[in-house]
PDB file of C-alpha atoms in Angstrom:
ATOM      1  CA  SER A   1      -0.049   0.017   0.000  1.00 84.00           C
ATOM      2  CA  GLN A   2       1.009   3.623  -0.523  1.00 86.00           C
ATOM      3  CA  THR A   3       2.168   5.698   2.202  1.00 92.00           C
ATOM      4  CA  ILE A   4       3.242   9.470   2.574  1.00 95.00           C
ATOM      5  CA  HIS A   5       5.699  10.684   5.178  1.00 95.00           C
ATOM      6  CA  GLN A   6       6.172  14.455   6.131  1.00 96.00           C
ATOM      7  CA  TRP A   7       8.848  15.826   8.696  1.00 92.00           C
ATOM      8  CA  PRO A   8       9.198  17.308  10.912  1.00 93.00           C
ATOM      9  CA  ALA A   9       5.701  17.398  12.506  1.00 93.00           C
ATOM     10  CA  THR A  10       6.267  20.682  14.175  1.00 95.00           C
ATOM     11  CA  LEU A  11       8.997  23.345  13.641  1.00 96.00           C
ATOM     12  CA  VAL A  12       9.825  26.569  15.278  1.00 96.00           C
ATOM     13  CA  GLN A  13      12.080  28.977  13.419  1.00 96.00           C
ATOM     14  CA  PRO A  14      13.311  32.531  13.810  1.00 97.00           C
ATOM     15  CA  VAL A  15      12.674  35.196  11.089  1.00 96.00           C
ATOM     16  CA  GLY A  16      15.399  35.098   8.477  1.00 96.00           C
ATOM     17  CA  SER A  17      16.408  31.389   9.090  1.00 96.00           C
ATOM     18  CA  PRO A  18      16.356  28.847   6.270  1.00 96.00           C
ATOM     19  CA  LEU A  19      13.724  26.239   5.903  1.00 95.00           C
ATOM     20  CA  SER A  20      13.725  22.636   4.586  1.00 96.00           C
ATOM     21  CA  LEU A  21      10.578  20.350   4.750  1.00 96.00           C
ATOM     22  CA  GLU A  22      10.812  16.953   3.223  1.00 96.00           C
ATOM     23  CA  CYS A  23       8.030  14.700   1.946  1.00 97.00           C
ATOM     24  CA  THR A  24       8.476  11.174   0.699  1.00 97.00           C
ATOM     25  CA  VAL A  25       5.977   8.670  -0.762  1.00 96.00           C
ATOM     26  CA  GLU A  26       6.242   4.925  -0.850  1.00 95.00           C
ATOM     27  CA  GLY A  27       4.485   2.225  -2.720  1.00 93.00           C
ATOM     28  CA  THR A  28       3.910   4.142  -5.940  1.00 90.00           C
ATOM     29  CA  SER A  29       5.932   5.427  -8.850  1.00 89.00           C
ATOM     30  CA  ASN A  30       5.793   8.569 -10.830  1.00 90.00           C
ATOM     31  CA  PRO A  31       3.292  10.275  -8.514  1.00 91.00           C
ATOM     32  CA  ASN A  32       2.113  13.953  -8.914  1.00 91.00           C
ATOM     33  CA  LEU A  33       3.335  15.691  -5.703  1.00 93.00           C
ATOM     34  CA  TYR A  34       1.895  18.763  -4.177  1.00 93.00           C
ATOM     35  CA  TRP A  35       2.751  21.258  -1.401  1.00 94.00           C
ATOM     36  CA  TYR A  36      -0.197  23.130   0.227  1.00 94.00           C
ATOM     37  CA  ARG A  37      -0.371  25.762   3.018  1.00 94.00           C
ATOM     38  CA  GLN A  38      -3.381  25.851   5.191  1.00 92.00           C
ATOM     39  CA  ALA A  39      -3.849  29.042   7.289  1.00 86.00           C
ATOM     40  CA  ALA A  40      -6.415  29.202  10.195  1.00 80.00           C
ATOM     41  CA  GLY A  41      -9.836  29.787   8.787  1.00 77.00           C
ATOM     42  CA  ARG A  42      -8.988  29.461   5.256  1.00 81.00           C
ATOM     43  CA  GLY A  43      -8.966  26.739   2.560  1.00 85.00           C
ATOM     44  CA  LEU A  44      -5.782  24.966   1.498  1.00 90.00           C
ATOM     45  CA  GLN A  45      -3.759  27.046  -0.831  1.00 90.00           C
ATOM     46  CA  LEU A  46      -1.695  25.059  -3.590  1.00 90.00           C
ATOM     47  CA  LEU A  47       1.901  26.290  -3.412  1.00 93.00           C
ATOM     48  CA  PHE A  48       3.790  23.933  -5.820  1.00 92.00           C
ATOM     49  CA  TYR A  49       3.147  20.772  -7.761  1.00 89.00           C
ATOM     50  CA  SER A  50       5.352  18.403  -9.606  1.00 91.00           C
ATOM     51  CA  VAL A  51       4.614  15.896 -12.435  1.00 88.00           C
ATOM     52  CA  GLY A  52       8.082  14.464 -12.441  1.00 90.00           C
ATOM     53  CA  ILE A  53      11.716  14.627 -11.263  1.00 94.00           C
ATOM     54  CA  GLY A  54      12.954  18.254 -11.642  1.00 91.00           C
ATOM     55  CA  GLN A  55       9.548  19.532 -12.941  1.00 91.00           C
ATOM     56  CA  ILE A  56       8.131  22.145 -10.502  1.00 92.00           C
ATOM     57  CA  SER A  57       5.121  24.396 -10.969  1.00 88.00           C
ATOM     58  CA  SER A  58       4.585  27.391  -8.791  1.00 87.00           C
ATOM     59  CA  GLU A  59       1.120  28.606  -8.048  1.00 81.00           C
ATOM     60  CA  VAL A  60       1.641  31.702  -6.100  1.00 77.00           C
ATOM     61  CA  PRO A  61       4.664  34.004  -5.877  1.00 69.00           C
ATOM     62  CA  GLN A  62       6.194  33.759  -2.475  1.00 78.00           C
ATOM     63  CA  ASN A  63       9.369  33.385  -0.412  1.00 87.00           C
ATOM     64  CA  LEU A  64       9.342  29.547  -0.739  1.00 94.00           C
ATOM     65  CA  SER A  65      10.686  27.171  -3.453  1.00 95.00           C
ATOM     66  CA  ALA A  66      10.285  23.470  -4.133  1.00 96.00           C
ATOM     67  CA  SER A  67      12.449  20.724  -5.507  1.00 96.00           C
ATOM     68  CA  ARG A  68      11.951  17.175  -6.553  1.00 96.00           C
ATOM     69  CA  PRO A  69      15.406  15.517  -6.587  1.00 95.00           C
ATOM     70  CA  GLN A  70      13.971  11.942  -6.723  1.00 95.00           C
ATOM     71  CA  ASP A  71      10.774  10.508  -8.039  1.00 95.00           C
ATOM     72  CA  ARG A  72       9.151  10.225  -4.678  1.00 95.00           C
ATOM     73  CA  GLN A  73      10.836  13.029  -2.852  1.00 96.00           C
ATOM     74  CA  PHE A  74       9.489  16.534  -2.598  1.00 97.00           C
ATOM     75  CA  ILE A  75      11.293  19.269  -0.681  1.00 97.00           C
ATOM     76  CA  LEU A  76       9.964  22.794   0.387  1.00 96.00           C
ATOM     77  CA  SER A  77      12.609  25.281   1.131  1.00 96.00           C
ATOM     78  CA  SER A  78      13.232  28.853   1.868  1.00 95.00           C
ATOM     79  CA  LYS A  79      16.422  30.825   2.174  1.00 95.00           C
ATOM     80  CA  LYS A  80      15.080  33.346   4.654  1.00 95.00           C
ATOM     81  CA  LEU A  81      11.767  32.795   6.492  1.00 95.00           C
ATOM     82  CA  LEU A  82       9.230  35.628   6.963  1.00 93.00           C
ATOM     83  CA  LEU A  83       6.529  35.947   9.807  1.00 93.00           C
ATOM     84  CA  SER A  84       3.936  35.310   7.065  1.00 91.00           C
ATOM     85  CA  ASP A  85       5.362  31.872   6.307  1.00 92.00           C
ATOM     86  CA  SER A  86       3.825  30.473   9.535  1.00 92.00           C
ATOM     87  CA  GLY A  87       1.249  27.945   8.818  1.00 93.00           C
ATOM     88  CA  PHE A  88       0.360  24.302   8.504  1.00 95.00           C
ATOM     89  CA  TYR A  89       2.097  22.785   5.423  1.00 97.00           C
ATOM     90  CA  LEU A  90       0.833  19.630   3.723  1.00 96.00           C
ATOM     91  CA  CYS A  91       2.326  17.438   1.201  1.00 97.00           C
ATOM     92  CA  ALA A  92       0.172  15.438  -1.044  1.00 94.00           C
ATOM     93  CA  TRP A  93       0.313  12.846  -3.760  1.00 93.00           C
ATOM     94  CA  SER A  94      -1.937  11.590  -6.603  1.00 89.00           C
ATOM     95  CA  ALA A  95      -1.580   8.894  -9.231  1.00 86.00           C
ATOM     96  CA  GLY A  96       0.431  10.391 -11.972  1.00 64.00           C
ATOM     97  CA  THR A  97      -1.261   8.813 -14.996  1.00 54.00           C
ATOM     98  CA  ALA A  98      -4.728   8.320 -13.806  1.00 51.00           C
ATOM     99  CA  PRO A  99      -7.770  10.406 -14.827  1.00 52.00           C
ATOM    100  CA  ARG A 100      -8.413  13.606 -12.860  1.00 62.00           C
ATOM    101  CA  SER A 101     -10.899  11.938 -10.590  1.00 64.00           C
ATOM    102  CA  GLU A 102      -8.132  10.277  -8.563  1.00 73.00           C
ATOM    103  CA  PRO A 103      -8.012  11.416  -5.068  1.00 80.00           C
ATOM    104  CA  GLN A 104      -5.106  13.426  -3.524  1.00 86.00           C
ATOM    105  CA  HIS A 105      -3.488  11.684  -0.593  1.00 92.00           C
ATOM    106  CA  PHE A 106      -2.163  13.908   2.189  1.00 95.00           C
ATOM    107  CA  GLY A 107       0.595  13.613   4.784  1.00 95.00           C
ATOM    108  CA  ASP A 108       0.045  14.662   8.272  1.00 94.00           C
ATOM    109  CA  GLY A 109       1.421  18.001   7.781  1.00 95.00           C
ATOM    110  CA  THR A 110       4.196  20.256   9.433  1.00 96.00           C
ATOM    111  CA  ARG A 111       3.017  23.102  11.830  1.00 95.00           C
ATOM    112  CA  LEU A 112       5.612  25.815  11.096  1.00 95.00           C
ATOM    113  CA  SER A 113       5.858  28.753  13.625  1.00 95.00           C
ATOM    114  CA  ILE A 114       7.909  31.803  12.870  1.00 94.00           C
ATOM    115  CA  LEU A 115       9.208  33.838  15.749  1.00 93.00           C
TER     116      LEU A 115
ATOM    117  CA  LYS B   1     -13.827  34.169  -9.380  1.00 62.00           C
ATOM    118  CA  ASN B   2     -14.025  30.377  -8.720  1.00 61.00           C
ATOM    119  CA  GLN B   3     -15.270  29.901  -5.018  1.00 89.00           C
ATOM    120  CA  VAL B   4     -16.249  27.003  -2.821  1.00 94.00           C
ATOM    121  CA  GLU B   5     -18.452  28.169   0.215  1.00 95.00           C
ATOM    122  CA  GLN B   6     -19.397  25.881   3.031  1.00 96.00           C
ATOM    123  CA  SER B   7     -21.984  26.051   5.837  1.00 96.00           C
ATOM    124  CA  PRO B   8     -22.373  26.023   8.544  1.00 96.00           C
ATOM    125  CA  GLN B   9     -18.889  27.022   9.797  1.00 95.00           C
ATOM    126  CA  SER B  10     -19.286  24.929  12.844  1.00 96.00           C
ATOM    127  CA  LEU B  11     -21.828  22.476  14.210  1.00 97.00           C
ATOM    128  CA  ILE B  12     -22.454  20.527  17.452  1.00 98.00           C
ATOM    129  CA  ILE B  13     -24.472  17.510  17.559  1.00 98.00           C
ATOM    130  CA  LEU B  14     -25.096  14.763  19.951  1.00 97.00           C
ATOM    131  CA  GLU B  15     -23.840  11.214  19.388  1.00 98.00           C
ATOM    132  CA  GLY B  16     -26.082   9.142  17.334  1.00 97.00           C
ATOM    133  CA  LYS B  17     -27.768  11.956  15.479  1.00 98.00           C
ATOM    134  CA  ASN B  18     -27.699  12.778  11.875  1.00 98.00           C
ATOM    135  CA  CYS B  19     -26.332  15.907  10.266  1.00 98.00           C
ATOM    136  CA  THR B  20     -25.971  17.360   6.819  1.00 98.00           C
ATOM    137  CA  LEU B  21     -23.195  19.817   5.729  1.00 98.00           C
ATOM    138  CA  GLN B  22     -23.702  22.080   2.678  1.00 98.00           C
ATOM    139  CA  CYS B  23     -21.337  23.201  -0.032  1.00 98.00           C
ATOM    140  CA  ASN B  24     -22.074  25.854  -2.719  1.00 97.00           C
ATOM    141  CA  TYR B  25     -19.594  26.364  -5.591  1.00 95.00           C
ATOM    142  CA  THR B  26     -19.274  28.694  -8.431  1.00 93.00           C
ATOM    143  CA  VAL B  27     -16.406  26.767 -10.184  1.00 84.00           C
ATOM    144  CA  SER B  28     -17.469  26.083 -13.678  1.00 81.00           C
ATOM    145  CA  PRO B  29     -16.832  23.991 -15.681  1.00 82.00           C
ATOM    146  CA  PHE B  30     -15.674  21.359 -13.207  1.00 81.00           C
ATOM    147  CA  SER B  31     -14.433  17.861 -13.367  1.00 81.00           C
ATOM    148  CA  ASN B  32     -15.341  16.452  -9.997  1.00 87.00           C
ATOM    149  CA  LEU B  33     -16.404  17.365  -6.384  1.00 92.00           C
ATOM    150  CA  ARG B  34     -14.785  15.841  -3.376  1.00 93.00           C
ATOM    151  CA  TRP B  35     -15.446  15.740   0.347  1.00 97.00           C
ATOM    152  CA  TYR B  36     -12.537  15.314   2.710  1.00 97.00           C
ATOM    153  CA  LYS B  37     -12.391  14.685   6.368  1.00 97.00           C
ATOM    154  CA  GLN B  38      -9.572  16.416   8.397  1.00 96.00           C
ATOM    155  CA  ASP B  39      -8.974  15.488  11.979  1.00 95.00           C
ATOM    156  CA  THR B  40      -7.347  18.187  14.097  1.00 91.00           C
ATOM    157  CA  GLY B  41      -3.549  18.470  13.373  1.00 89.00           C
ATOM    158  CA  ARG B  42      -3.628  15.768  10.703  1.00 92.00           C
ATOM    159  CA  GLY B  43      -3.862  15.812   6.854  1.00 94.00           C
ATOM    160  CA  PRO B  44      -7.188  15.621   4.914  1.00 95.00           C
ATOM    161  CA  VAL B  45      -8.687  12.183   4.043  1.00 95.00           C
ATOM    162  CA  SER B  46     -10.732  11.582   1.062  1.00 93.00           C
ATOM    163  CA  LEU B  47     -14.289  10.546   1.688  1.00 96.00           C
ATOM    164  CA  THR B  48     -16.042  10.759  -1.570  1.00 94.00           C
ATOM    165  CA  ILE B  49     -15.381  11.914  -5.171  1.00 91.00           C
ATOM    166  CA  MET B  50     -18.246  12.635  -7.495  1.00 92.00           C
ATOM    167  CA  THR B  51     -18.046  13.491 -11.222  1.00 88.00           C
ATOM    168  CA  PHE B  52     -20.349  16.087 -12.572  1.00 84.00           C
ATOM    169  CA  SER B  53     -22.647  13.399 -13.849  1.00 88.00           C
ATOM    170  CA  GLU B  54     -23.120  11.621 -10.544  1.00 92.00           C
ATOM    171  CA  ASN B  55     -25.808  12.620  -8.087  1.00 94.00           C
ATOM    172  CA  THR B  56     -24.843  10.581  -5.070  1.00 96.00           C
ATOM    173  CA  LYS B  57     -21.940   8.707  -3.570  1.00 96.00           C
ATOM    174  CA  SER B  58     -21.761   6.766  -0.178  1.00 96.00           C
ATOM    175  CA  ASN B  59     -18.887   5.682   2.051  1.00 96.00           C
ATOM    176  CA  GLY B  60     -20.153   3.926   5.029  1.00 96.00           C
ATOM    177  CA  ARG B  61     -22.153   6.298   7.024  1.00 97.00           C
ATOM    178  CA  TYR B  62     -21.254   9.300   4.817  1.00 98.00           C
ATOM    179  CA  THR B  63     -23.386  10.097   1.855  1.00 98.00           C
ATOM    180  CA  ALA B  64     -22.579  12.914  -0.486  1.00 98.00           C
ATOM    181  CA  THR B  65     -24.971  14.389  -3.011  1.00 97.00           C
ATOM    182  CA  LEU B  66     -24.384  16.567  -5.984  1.00 96.00           C
ATOM    183  CA  ASP B  67     -26.795  19.005  -7.966  1.00 95.00           C
ATOM    184  CA  ALA B  68     -24.676  20.351 -10.858  1.00 90.00           C
ATOM    185  CA  ASP B  69     -27.728  22.538 -11.990  1.00 91.00           C
ATOM    186  CA  THR B  70     -27.855  24.499  -8.732  1.00 94.00           C
ATOM    187  CA  LYS B  71     -24.076  23.999  -7.962  1.00 94.00           C
ATOM    188  CA  GLN B  72     -24.835  22.550  -4.631  1.00 96.00           C
ATOM    189  CA  SER B  73     -23.418  19.565  -2.763  1.00 97.00           C
ATOM    190  CA  SER B  74     -24.119  18.115   0.684  1.00 98.00           C
ATOM    191  CA  LEU B  75     -22.568  15.537   3.032  1.00 98.00           C
ATOM    192  CA  HIS B  76     -24.885  13.601   5.204  1.00 98.00           C
ATOM    193  CA  ILE B  77     -23.589  11.867   8.254  1.00 98.00           C
ATOM    194  CA  THR B  78     -25.775   9.121   9.623  1.00 98.00           C
ATOM    195  CA  ALA B  79     -25.695   7.893  13.249  1.00 97.00           C
ATOM    196  CA  SER B  80     -22.775  10.166  14.299  1.00 97.00           C
ATOM    197  CA  GLN B  81     -19.963   9.012  16.383  1.00 97.00           C
ATOM    198  CA  LEU B  82     -17.525  10.742  18.567  1.00 97.00           C
ATOM    199  CA  SER B  83     -14.811   9.999  15.949  1.00 97.00           C
ATOM    200  CA  ASP B  84     -16.682  11.937  13.391  1.00 98.00           C
ATOM    201  CA  SER B  85     -15.612  15.122  15.136  1.00 98.00           C
ATOM    202  CA  ALA B  86     -13.430  16.807  12.496  1.00 97.00           C
ATOM    203  CA  SER B  87     -13.408  19.493   9.757  1.00 97.00           C
ATOM    204  CA  TYR B  88     -15.197  18.401   6.642  1.00 98.00           C
ATOM    205  CA  ILE B  89     -13.938  20.136   3.495  1.00 97.00           C
ATOM    206  CA  CYS B  90     -15.619  20.429   0.175  1.00 97.00           C
ATOM    207  CA  VAL B  91     -13.212  20.452  -2.906  1.00 93.00           C
ATOM    208  CA  VAL B  92     -13.870  21.190  -6.418  1.00 91.00           C
ATOM    209  CA  SER B  93     -11.592  20.170  -9.352  1.00 85.00           C
ATOM    210  CA  PRO B  94     -12.017  22.781 -12.168  1.00 82.00           C
ATOM    211  CA  ASN B  95     -11.958  21.465 -15.747  1.00 76.00           C
ATOM    212  CA  TYR B  96      -9.034  23.495 -16.939  1.00 67.00           C
ATOM    213  CA  GLY B  97      -7.695  20.703 -19.224  1.00 64.00           C
ATOM    214  CA  GLY B  98      -4.437  18.906 -18.734  1.00 59.00           C
ATOM    215  CA  ALA B  99      -3.513  15.933 -16.437  1.00 50.00           C
ATOM    216  CA  THR B 100      -2.747  17.729 -13.105  1.00 52.00           C
ATOM    217  CA  ASN B 101      -5.311  18.312 -10.482  1.00 56.00           C
ATOM    218  CA  LYS B 102      -5.711  21.714  -9.427  1.00 73.00           C
ATOM    219  CA  LEU B 103      -8.232  21.807  -6.612  1.00 84.00           C
ATOM    220  CA  ILE B 104     -10.295  24.685  -5.040  1.00 88.00           C
ATOM    221  CA  PHE B 105     -10.862  24.116  -1.377  1.00 91.00           C
ATOM    222  CA  GLY B 106     -13.636  25.320   0.789  1.00 94.00           C
ATOM    223  CA  THR B 107     -12.803  26.491   4.456  1.00 93.00           C
ATOM    224  CA  GLY B 108     -14.478  23.601   5.904  1.00 95.00           C
ATOM    225  CA  THR B 109     -17.241  22.862   8.514  1.00 97.00           C
ATOM    226  CA  LEU B 110     -15.954  22.117  11.937  1.00 96.00           C
ATOM    227  CA  LEU B 111     -18.109  19.207  13.429  1.00 98.00           C
ATOM    228  CA  ALA B 112     -18.163  18.322  17.074  1.00 98.00           C
ATOM    229  CA  VAL B 113     -19.924  15.284  18.218  1.00 98.00           C
ATOM    230  CA  GLN B 114     -20.750  15.299  21.997  1.00 97.00           C
ATOM    231  CA  PRO B 115     -21.690  12.244  24.056  1.00 96.00           C
TER     232      PRO B 115
END
C-alpha cells in the first residue's frame, strides 16, 4: 500500500532562518506531488506541484521554493523565512497517469511557527 | 472568481444523531467534487469523489449528493460517532484541461460530536 511521510511534524524557526521540509511517498511510482499551506480559517492553498523529477510548477509568488530530486521525494525550502510563512504545510500525492478523478492523498503536515 | 463556500462554519451535535453539511460552488466547468475529512492536526482524508454526472456517492455512514444545476453539494452523516468530530472540507476540481489536478478548497465545516 502507498504511504506518505512528512517531517518534521512541528517546527519553530526565527525570522530570517532557512527552511527545509521533506516529503516522501512509498508504494507508488511517478506520482504527482503537491505542497499546500493551510492558514487558520482559510482553505488549503496550493503552493507547488510536480509531475516528475525536476519539474516544478509554482502557483503563487512567494518566499518559498520546491524541488524534486527523486521520483518520490518533494522538498519545500526557503532561504529566509518571513513571519507570514507561518502555517500548516501539507504534502500530497496523486496517481500520475490516472484520470483527474483520482484522490489526492495527504501527509500529516508540518506546523511551522516563525518567531 | 471560482469559489467554494461551506455552511455552517461549525456544528455541534449529539452522538447518534444525523447531520447534513452544505457546499455551494461557483467553479465552472468542473471535473469533480470531493469531500474530505480532516482531524485536528492531521492531513485531510478523502471521503467521496463525484464527477459532474453523478448525483450521490456513499462511503459507509457518509453520503454525498451533488446537484450540478444548482451547483450545490451536501454531505450527510448518519448515526454520528465521537470519531466523526473533525473538519469536513468540500473541494472542487475545475476542468482546466491537462492531467494535473488543481483543486479549489472550501474553508470547511467544523463538526463536534458530543456524548
